[in-house]
mmCIF file of C-alpha atoms and ligand atoms in Angstrom:
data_model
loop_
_atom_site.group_PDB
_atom_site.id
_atom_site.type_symbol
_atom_site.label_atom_id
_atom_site.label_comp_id
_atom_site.label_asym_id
_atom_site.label_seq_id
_atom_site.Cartn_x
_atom_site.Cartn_y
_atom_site.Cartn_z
ATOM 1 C CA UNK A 1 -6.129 -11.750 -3.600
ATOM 2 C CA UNK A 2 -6.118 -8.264 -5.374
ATOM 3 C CA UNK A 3 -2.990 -7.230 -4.673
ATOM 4 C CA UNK A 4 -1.523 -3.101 -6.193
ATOM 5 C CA UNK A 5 1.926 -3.185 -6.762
ATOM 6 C CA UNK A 6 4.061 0.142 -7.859
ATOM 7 C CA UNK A 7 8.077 1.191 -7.946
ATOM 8 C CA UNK A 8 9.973 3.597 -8.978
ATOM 9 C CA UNK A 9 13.638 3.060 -11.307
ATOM 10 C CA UNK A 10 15.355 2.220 -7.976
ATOM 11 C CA UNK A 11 12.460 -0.347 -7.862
ATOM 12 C CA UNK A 12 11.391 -1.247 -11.255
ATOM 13 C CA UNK A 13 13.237 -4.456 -11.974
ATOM 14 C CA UNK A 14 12.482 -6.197 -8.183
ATOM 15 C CA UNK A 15 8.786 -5.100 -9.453
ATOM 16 C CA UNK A 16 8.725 -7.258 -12.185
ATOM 17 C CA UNK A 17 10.264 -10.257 -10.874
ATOM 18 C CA UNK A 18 7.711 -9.663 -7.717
ATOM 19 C CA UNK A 19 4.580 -9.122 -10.356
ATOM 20 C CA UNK A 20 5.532 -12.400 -11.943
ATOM 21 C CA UNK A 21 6.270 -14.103 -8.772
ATOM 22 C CA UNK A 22 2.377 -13.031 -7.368
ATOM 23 C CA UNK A 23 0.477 -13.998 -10.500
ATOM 24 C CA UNK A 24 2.185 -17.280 -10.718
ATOM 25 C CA UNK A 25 1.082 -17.743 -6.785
ATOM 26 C CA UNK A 26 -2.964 -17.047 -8.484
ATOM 27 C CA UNK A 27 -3.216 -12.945 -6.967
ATOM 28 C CA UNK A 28 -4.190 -10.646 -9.233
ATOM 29 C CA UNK A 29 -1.855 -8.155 -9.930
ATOM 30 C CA UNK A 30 -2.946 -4.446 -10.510
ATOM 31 C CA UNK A 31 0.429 -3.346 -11.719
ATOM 32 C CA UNK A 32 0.774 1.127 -11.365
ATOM 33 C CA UNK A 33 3.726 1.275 -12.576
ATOM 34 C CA UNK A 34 6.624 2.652 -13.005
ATOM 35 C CA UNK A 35 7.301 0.787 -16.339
ATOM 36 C CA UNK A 36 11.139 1.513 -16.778
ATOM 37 C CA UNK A 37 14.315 2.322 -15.160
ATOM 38 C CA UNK A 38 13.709 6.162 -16.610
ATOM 39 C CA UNK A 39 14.521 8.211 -13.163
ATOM 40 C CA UNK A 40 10.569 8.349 -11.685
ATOM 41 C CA UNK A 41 9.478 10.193 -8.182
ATOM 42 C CA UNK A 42 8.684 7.432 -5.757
ATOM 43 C CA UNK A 43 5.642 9.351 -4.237
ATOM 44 C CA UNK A 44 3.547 9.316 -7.312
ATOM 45 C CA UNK A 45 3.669 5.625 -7.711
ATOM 46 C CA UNK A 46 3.141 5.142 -3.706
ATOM 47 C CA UNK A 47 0.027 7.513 -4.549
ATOM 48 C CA UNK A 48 -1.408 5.263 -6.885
ATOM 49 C CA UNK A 49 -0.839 2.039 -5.035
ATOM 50 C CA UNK A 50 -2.303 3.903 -1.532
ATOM 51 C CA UNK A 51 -5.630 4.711 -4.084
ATOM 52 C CA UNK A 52 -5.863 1.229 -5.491
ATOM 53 C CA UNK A 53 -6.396 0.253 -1.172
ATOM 54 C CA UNK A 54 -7.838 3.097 -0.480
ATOM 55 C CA UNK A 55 -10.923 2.871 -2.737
ATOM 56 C CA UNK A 56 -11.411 -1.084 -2.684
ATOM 57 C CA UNK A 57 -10.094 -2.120 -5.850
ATOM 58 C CA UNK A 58 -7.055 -3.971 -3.920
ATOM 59 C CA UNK A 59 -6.704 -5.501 -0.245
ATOM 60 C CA UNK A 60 -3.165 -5.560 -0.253
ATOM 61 C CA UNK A 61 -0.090 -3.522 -1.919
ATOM 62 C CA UNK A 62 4.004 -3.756 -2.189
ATOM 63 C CA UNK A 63 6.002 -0.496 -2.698
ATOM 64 C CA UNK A 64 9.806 -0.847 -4.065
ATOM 65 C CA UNK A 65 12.157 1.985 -4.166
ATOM 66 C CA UNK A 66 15.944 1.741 -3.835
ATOM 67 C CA UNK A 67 15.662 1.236 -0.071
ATOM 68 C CA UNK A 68 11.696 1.266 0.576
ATOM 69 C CA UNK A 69 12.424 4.289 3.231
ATOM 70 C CA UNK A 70 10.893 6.727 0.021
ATOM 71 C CA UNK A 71 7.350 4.492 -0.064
ATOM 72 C CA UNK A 72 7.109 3.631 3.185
ATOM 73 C CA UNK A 73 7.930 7.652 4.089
ATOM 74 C CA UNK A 74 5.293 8.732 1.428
ATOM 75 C CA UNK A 75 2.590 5.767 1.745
ATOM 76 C CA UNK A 76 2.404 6.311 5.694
ATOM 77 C CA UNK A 77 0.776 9.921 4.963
ATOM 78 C CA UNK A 78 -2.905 8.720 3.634
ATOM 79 C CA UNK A 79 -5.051 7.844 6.586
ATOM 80 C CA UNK A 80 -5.747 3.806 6.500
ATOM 81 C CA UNK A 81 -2.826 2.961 5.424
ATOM 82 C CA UNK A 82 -0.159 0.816 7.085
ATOM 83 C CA UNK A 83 3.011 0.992 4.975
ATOM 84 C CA UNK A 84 5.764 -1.783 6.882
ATOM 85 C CA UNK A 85 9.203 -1.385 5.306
ATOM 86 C CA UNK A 86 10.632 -5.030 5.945
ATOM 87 C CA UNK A 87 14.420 -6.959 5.343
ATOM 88 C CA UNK A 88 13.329 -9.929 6.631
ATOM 89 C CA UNK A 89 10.797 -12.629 7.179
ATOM 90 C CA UNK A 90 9.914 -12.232 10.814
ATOM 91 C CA UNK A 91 9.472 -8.433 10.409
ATOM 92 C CA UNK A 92 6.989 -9.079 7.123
ATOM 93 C CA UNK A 93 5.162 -11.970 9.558
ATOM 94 C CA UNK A 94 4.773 -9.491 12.582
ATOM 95 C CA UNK A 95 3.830 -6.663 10.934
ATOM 96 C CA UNK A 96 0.724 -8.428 9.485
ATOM 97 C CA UNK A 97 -0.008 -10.301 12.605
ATOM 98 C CA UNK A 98 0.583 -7.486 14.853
ATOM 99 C CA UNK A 99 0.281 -4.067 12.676
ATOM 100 C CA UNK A 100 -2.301 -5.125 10.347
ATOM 101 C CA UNK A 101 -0.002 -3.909 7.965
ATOM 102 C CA UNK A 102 -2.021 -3.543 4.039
ATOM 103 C CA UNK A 103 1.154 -2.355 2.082
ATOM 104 C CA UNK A 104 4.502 -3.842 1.774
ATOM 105 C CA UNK A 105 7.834 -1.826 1.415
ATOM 106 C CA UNK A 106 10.978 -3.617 0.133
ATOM 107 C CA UNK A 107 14.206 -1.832 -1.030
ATOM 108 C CA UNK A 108 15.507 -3.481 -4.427
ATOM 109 C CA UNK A 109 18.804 -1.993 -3.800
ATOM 110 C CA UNK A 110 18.634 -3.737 -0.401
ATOM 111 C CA UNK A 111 17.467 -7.073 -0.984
ATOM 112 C CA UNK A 112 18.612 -10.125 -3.097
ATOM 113 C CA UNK A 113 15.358 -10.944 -5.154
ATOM 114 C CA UNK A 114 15.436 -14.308 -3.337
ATOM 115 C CA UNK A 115 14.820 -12.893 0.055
ATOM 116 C CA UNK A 116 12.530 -10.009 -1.380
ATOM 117 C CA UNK A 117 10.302 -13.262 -2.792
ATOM 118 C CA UNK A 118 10.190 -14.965 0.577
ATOM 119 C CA UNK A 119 9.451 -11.923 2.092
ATOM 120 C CA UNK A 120 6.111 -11.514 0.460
ATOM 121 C CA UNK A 121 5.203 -14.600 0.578
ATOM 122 C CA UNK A 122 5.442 -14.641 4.234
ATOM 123 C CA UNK A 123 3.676 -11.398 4.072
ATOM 124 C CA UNK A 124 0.798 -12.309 2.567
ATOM 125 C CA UNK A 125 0.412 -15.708 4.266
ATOM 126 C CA UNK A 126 0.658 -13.848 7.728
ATOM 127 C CA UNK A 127 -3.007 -12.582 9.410
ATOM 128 C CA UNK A 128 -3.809 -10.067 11.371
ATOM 129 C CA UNK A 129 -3.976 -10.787 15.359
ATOM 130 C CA UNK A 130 -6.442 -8.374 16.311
ATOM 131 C CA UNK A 131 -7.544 -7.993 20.095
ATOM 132 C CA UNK A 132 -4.891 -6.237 21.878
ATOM 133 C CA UNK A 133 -3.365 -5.332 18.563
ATOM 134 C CA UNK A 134 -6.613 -4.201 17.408
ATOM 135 C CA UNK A 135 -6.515 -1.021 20.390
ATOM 136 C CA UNK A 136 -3.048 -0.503 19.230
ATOM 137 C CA UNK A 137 -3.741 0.133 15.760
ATOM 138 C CA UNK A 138 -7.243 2.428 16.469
ATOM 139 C CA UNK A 139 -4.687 4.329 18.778
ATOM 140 C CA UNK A 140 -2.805 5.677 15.966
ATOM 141 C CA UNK A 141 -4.997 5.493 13.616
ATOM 142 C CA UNK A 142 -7.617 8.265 14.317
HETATM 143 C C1 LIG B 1 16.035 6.853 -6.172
HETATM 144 O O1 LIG B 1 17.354 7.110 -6.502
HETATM 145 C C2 LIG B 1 15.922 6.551 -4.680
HETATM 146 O O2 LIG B 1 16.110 7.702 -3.943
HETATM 147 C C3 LIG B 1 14.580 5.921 -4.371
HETATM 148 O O3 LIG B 1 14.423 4.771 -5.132
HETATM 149 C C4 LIG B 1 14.340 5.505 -2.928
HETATM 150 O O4 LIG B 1 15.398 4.723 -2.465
HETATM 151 C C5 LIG B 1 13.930 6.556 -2.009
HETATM 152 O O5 LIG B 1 13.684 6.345 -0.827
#
């Protein structure tokens, strides 16, 4: 899968080890930065990340900030995206299953980088339920 990945400082070092952790699982990894822990503004990176969806080059995305409230906060304002901030593995599952969720928000201040792996990976294992959950999604999505 094509899958946009972006942080901020708060977020840049759980980016790499996430970047690494997605090639070597065969995704390709459109990596938008940031590409330091110089002090960055979360919403231009979620900006670039909600594009990369938005026009088709990527199906899926993962936001880190210091808590993933910023990305999540930020991503949720472009219309067809559905930014899920997740600590945990059944969240990441249900959110894919049951929100169609296409971006990923993880706080690396938050998270060990252990869990933060297993979270994507449940993630993007996870598919999308439709039916019921389908109406749910149109509801709030117009
Ligand atoms: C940066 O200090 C921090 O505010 C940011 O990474 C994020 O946690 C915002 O929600």
């Amino acid at each position: 899968m094509k899958i946009a990945i972006g942080a901020d400082h708060g977020g840049f070092e759980l980016k790499q080890t996430l970047t690494a952790k997605l090639s070597a699982m065969g995704h390709e990894v459109i990596d938008m930065g940031t590409d330091s822990a110089t002090s960055v503004d979360y919403p231009d990176f979620a900006d670039q990340v909600c594009g990369q969806i938005l026009d088709g080059r990527a199906q899926f995305g993962v936001l880190v900030c210091g808590t993933g409230i910023g990305m999540s906060m930020a991503a949720n304002k472009y219309r067809g995206i559905r930014a899920a901030l997740c600590d945990n593995e059944y969240s990441a599952r249900m959110s894919r299953e049951h929100n169609n969720a296409n971006i990923l928000c993880l706080g690396d201040r938050v998270l060990g980088k252990g869990l933060a792996e297993n979270i994507v990976e449940v993630w993007l294992s996870a598919s999308f339920d439709g039916g019921r959950h389908q109406r749910r999604v149109d509801k709030f999505s117009d």
